[in-house]
mmCIF file of C-alpha atoms in Angstrom:
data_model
loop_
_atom_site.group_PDB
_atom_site.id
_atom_site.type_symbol
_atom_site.label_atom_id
_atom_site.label_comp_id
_atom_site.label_asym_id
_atom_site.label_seq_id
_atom_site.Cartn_x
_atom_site.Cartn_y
_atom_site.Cartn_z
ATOM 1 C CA UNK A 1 0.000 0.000 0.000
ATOM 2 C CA UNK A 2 1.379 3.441 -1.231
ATOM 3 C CA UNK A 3 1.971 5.657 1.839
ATOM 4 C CA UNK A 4 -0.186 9.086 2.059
ATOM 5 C CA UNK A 5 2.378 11.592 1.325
ATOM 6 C CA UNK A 6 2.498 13.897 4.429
ATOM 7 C CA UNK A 7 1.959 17.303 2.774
ATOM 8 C CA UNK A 8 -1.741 16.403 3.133
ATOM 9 C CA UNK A 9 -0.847 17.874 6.947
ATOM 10 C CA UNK A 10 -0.142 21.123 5.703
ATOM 11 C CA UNK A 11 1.647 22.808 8.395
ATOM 12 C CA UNK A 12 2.223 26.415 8.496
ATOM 13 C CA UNK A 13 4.324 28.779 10.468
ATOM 14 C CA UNK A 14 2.109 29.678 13.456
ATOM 15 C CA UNK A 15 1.397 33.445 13.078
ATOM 16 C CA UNK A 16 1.903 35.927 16.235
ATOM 17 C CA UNK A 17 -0.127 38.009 17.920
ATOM 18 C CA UNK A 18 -3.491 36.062 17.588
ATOM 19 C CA UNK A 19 -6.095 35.437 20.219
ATOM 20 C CA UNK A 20 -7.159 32.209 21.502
ATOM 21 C CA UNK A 21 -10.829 32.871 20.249
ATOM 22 C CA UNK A 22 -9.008 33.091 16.809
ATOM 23 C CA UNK A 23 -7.043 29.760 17.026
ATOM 24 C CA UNK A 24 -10.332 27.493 17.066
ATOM 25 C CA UNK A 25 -11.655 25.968 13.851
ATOM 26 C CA UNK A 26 -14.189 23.887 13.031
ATOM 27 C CA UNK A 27 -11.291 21.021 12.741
ATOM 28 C CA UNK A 28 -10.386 22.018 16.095
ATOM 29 C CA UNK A 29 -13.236 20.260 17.676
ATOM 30 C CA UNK A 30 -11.389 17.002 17.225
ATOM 31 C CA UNK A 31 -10.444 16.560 20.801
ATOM 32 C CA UNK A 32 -13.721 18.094 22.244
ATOM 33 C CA UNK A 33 -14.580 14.965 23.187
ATOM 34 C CA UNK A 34 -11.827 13.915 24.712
ATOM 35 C CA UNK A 35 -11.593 13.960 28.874
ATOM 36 C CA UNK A 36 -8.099 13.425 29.911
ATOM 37 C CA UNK A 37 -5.320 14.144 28.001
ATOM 38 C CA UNK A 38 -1.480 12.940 29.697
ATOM 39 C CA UNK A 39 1.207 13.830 28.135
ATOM 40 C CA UNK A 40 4.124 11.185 27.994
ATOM 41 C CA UNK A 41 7.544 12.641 28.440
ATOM 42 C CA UNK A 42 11.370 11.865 28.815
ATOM 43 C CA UNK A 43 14.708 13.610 29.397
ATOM 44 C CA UNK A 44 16.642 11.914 26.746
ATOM 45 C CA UNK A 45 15.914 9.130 24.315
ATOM 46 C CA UNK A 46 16.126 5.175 24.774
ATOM 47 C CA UNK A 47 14.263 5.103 27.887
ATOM 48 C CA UNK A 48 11.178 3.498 27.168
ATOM 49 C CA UNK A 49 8.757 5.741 27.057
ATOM 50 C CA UNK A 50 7.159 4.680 23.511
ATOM 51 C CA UNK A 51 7.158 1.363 24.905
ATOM 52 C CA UNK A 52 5.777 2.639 28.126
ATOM 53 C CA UNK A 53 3.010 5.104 26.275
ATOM 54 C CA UNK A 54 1.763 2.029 24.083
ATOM 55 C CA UNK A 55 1.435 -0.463 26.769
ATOM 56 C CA UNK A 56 -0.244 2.276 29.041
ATOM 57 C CA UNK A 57 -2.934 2.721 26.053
ATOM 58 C CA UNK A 58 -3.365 -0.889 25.898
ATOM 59 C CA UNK A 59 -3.798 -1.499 29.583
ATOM 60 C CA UNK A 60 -6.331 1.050 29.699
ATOM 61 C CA UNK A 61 -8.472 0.237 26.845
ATOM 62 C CA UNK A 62 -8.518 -3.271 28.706
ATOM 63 C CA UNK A 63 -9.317 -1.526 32.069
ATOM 64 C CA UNK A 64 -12.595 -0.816 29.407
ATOM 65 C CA UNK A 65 -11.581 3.071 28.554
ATOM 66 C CA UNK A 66 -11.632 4.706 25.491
ATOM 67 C CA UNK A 67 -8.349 5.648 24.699
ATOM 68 C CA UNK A 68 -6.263 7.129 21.959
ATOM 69 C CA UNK A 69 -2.758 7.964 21.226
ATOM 70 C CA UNK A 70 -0.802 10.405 19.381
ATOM 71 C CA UNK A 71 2.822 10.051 18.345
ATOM 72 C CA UNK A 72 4.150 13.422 18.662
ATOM 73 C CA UNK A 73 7.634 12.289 17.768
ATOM 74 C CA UNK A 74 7.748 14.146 14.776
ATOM 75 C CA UNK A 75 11.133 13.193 13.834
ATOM 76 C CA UNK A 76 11.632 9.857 14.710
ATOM 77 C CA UNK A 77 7.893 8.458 14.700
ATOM 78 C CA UNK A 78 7.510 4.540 16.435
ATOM 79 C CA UNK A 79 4.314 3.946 17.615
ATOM 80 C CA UNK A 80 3.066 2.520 13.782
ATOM 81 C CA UNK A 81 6.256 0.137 14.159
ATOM 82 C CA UNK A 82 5.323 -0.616 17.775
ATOM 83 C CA UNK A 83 1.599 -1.318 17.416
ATOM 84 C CA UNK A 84 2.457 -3.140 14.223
ATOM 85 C CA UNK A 85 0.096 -0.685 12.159
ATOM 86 C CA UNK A 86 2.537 0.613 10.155
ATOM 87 C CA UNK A 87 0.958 -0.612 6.778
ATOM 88 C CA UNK A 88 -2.126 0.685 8.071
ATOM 89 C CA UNK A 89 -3.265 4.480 7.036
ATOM 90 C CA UNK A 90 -5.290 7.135 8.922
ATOM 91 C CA UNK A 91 -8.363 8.039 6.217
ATOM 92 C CA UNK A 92 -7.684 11.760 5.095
ATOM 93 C CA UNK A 93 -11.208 13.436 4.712
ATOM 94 C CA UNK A 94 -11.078 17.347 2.953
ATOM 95 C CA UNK A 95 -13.411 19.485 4.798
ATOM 96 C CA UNK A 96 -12.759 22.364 2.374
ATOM 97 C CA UNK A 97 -9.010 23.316 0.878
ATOM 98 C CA UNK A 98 -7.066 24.496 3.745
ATOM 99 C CA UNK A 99 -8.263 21.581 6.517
ATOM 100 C CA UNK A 100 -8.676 18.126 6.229
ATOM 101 C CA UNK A 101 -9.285 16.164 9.420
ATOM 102 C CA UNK A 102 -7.671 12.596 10.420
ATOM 103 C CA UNK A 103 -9.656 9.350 10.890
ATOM 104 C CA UNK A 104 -7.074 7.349 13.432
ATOM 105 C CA UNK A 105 -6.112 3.590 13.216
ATOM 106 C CA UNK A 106 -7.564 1.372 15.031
ATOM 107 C CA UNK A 107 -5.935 -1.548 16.808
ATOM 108 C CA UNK A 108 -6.053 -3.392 20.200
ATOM 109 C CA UNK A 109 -9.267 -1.083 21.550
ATOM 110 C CA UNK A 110 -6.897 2.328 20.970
ATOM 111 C CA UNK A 111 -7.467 4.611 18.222
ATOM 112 C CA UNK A 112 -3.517 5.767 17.169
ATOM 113 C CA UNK A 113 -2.084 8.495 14.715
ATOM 114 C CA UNK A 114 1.050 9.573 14.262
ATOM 115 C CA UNK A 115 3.357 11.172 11.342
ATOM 116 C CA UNK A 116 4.818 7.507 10.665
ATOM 117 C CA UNK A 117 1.553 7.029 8.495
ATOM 118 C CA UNK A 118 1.986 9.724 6.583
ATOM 119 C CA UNK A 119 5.981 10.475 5.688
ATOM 120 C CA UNK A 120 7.421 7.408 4.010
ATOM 121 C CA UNK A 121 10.553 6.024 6.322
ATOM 122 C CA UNK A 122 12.632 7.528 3.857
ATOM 123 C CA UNK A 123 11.684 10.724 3.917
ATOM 124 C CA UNK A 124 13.160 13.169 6.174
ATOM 125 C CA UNK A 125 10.982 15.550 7.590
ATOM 126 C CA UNK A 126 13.159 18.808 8.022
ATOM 127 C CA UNK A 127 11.275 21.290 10.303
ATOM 128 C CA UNK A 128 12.202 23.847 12.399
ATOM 129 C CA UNK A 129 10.699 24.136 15.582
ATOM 130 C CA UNK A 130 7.577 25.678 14.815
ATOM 131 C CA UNK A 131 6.355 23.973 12.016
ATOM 132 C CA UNK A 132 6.855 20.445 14.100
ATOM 133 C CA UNK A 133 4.838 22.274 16.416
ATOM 134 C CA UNK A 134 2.308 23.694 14.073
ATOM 135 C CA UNK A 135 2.331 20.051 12.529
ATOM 136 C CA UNK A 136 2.191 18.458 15.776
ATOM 137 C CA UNK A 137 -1.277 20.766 17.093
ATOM 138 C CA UNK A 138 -3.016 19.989 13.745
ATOM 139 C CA UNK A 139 -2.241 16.092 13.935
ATOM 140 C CA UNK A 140 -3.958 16.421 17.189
ATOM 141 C CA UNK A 141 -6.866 18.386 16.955
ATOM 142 C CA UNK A 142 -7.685 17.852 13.500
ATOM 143 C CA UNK A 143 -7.927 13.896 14.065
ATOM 144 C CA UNK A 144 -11.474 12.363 15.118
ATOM 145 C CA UNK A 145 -10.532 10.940 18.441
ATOM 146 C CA UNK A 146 -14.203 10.961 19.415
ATOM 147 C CA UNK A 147 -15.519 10.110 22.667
ATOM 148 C CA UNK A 148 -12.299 9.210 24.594
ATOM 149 C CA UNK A 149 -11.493 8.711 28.593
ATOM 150 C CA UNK A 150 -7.801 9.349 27.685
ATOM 151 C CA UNK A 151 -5.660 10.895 24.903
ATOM 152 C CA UNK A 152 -1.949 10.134 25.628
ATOM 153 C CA UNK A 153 0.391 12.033 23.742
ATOM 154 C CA UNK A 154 3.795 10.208 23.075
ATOM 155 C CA UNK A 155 6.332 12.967 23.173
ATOM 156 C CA UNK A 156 9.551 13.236 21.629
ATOM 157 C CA UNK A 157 12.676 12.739 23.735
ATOM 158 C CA UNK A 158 14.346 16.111 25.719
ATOM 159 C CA UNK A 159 12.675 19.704 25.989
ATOM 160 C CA UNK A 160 12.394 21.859 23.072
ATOM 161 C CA UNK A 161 9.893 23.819 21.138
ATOM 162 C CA UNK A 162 7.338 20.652 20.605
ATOM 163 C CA UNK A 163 6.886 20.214 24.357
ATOM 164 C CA UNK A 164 6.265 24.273 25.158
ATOM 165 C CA UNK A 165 3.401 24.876 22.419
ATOM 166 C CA UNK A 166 1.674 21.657 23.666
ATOM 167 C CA UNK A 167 1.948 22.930 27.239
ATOM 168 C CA UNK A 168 0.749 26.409 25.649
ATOM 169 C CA UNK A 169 -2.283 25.160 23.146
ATOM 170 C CA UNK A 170 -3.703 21.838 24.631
ATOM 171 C CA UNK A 171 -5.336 21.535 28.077
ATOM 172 C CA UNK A 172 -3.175 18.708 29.566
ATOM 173 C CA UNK A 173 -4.829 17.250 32.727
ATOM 174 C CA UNK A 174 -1.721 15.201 33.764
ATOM 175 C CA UNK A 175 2.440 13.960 32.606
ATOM 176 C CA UNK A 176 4.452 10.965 33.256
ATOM 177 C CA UNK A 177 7.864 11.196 33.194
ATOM 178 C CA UNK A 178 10.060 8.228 32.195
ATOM 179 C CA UNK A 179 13.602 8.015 33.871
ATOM 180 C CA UNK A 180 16.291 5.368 33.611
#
């Protein structure tokens, strides 16, 4: 199966000076429905917490929850490889020309998206840090989680620009923070 080239995403530099009121789109009412949403964090890389974020979703859509996950590693994307959906793809629907919304994978009771279904493996994704970010907030809240007890959001390894706009734009009720 071809892969969906990722410039369907179509990040943009974030522009300054708006209001909050401003920010919200109809495509923003993706995670409306959503209760909880933990962000899953690390100091460094090779610790785990991929392996840590997918088994958590698991676990919790056994517990009976309704749970989704995002891969917000936008450079080195493994929850596809992890979950073993990486042949699967998210269905892209156009709500006009500037927004199309996601339709996650499903697999194991968890609805998962992440920027592995969209950029082939070979392709390198070269963005600063505001158009990760920018790509990051639209993966998220232009996806159709639905009606969901918990969104965990897989976060790339460190600090950087990717973790401080997701602090900034989406109402996080909770973190875990994987150490060696």
């Amino acid at each position: 199966m071809e892969k969906i080239n990722y410039a369907a995403m179509k990040p943009v530099q974030p522009s300054k000076g708006k209001v909050k009121e401003e920010k919200e789109t109809l495509a923003i009412n993706g995670m409306k429905g959503v209760k909880h949403v933990i962000a899953i964090a690390s100091g460094k890389g090779g610790v785990g917490k991929s392996t840590i974020a997918v088994n958590l979703a698991v676990a919790l859509a056994l517990e009976g929850y309704k749970v989704g996950l995002a891969d917000a590693d936008i450079y080195g994307p493994s929850v596809p490889i992890l979950t073993g959906t990486l042949d699967m793809q998210p269905r892209v629907d156009a709500i006009d020309d500037n927004v199309q919304v996601f339709e996650p994978v499903e697999k194991f009771g968890v609805k998962w998206i992440s920027i592995g279904y969209f950029a082939r493996p070979e392709q390198a994704l070269i963005w600063r840090g505001p158009m990760a970010s920018s790509a990051l907030k639209q993966l998220l809240q232009q996806t159709k989680w639905g009606e969901l007890d918990f969104l965990l959001i897989d976060l790339p390894p460190g600090t950087g620009d990717i973790h401080l706009s997701l602090m900034q734009d989406i109402p996080l009720t909770g973190g875990i923070v994987v150490t060696t």
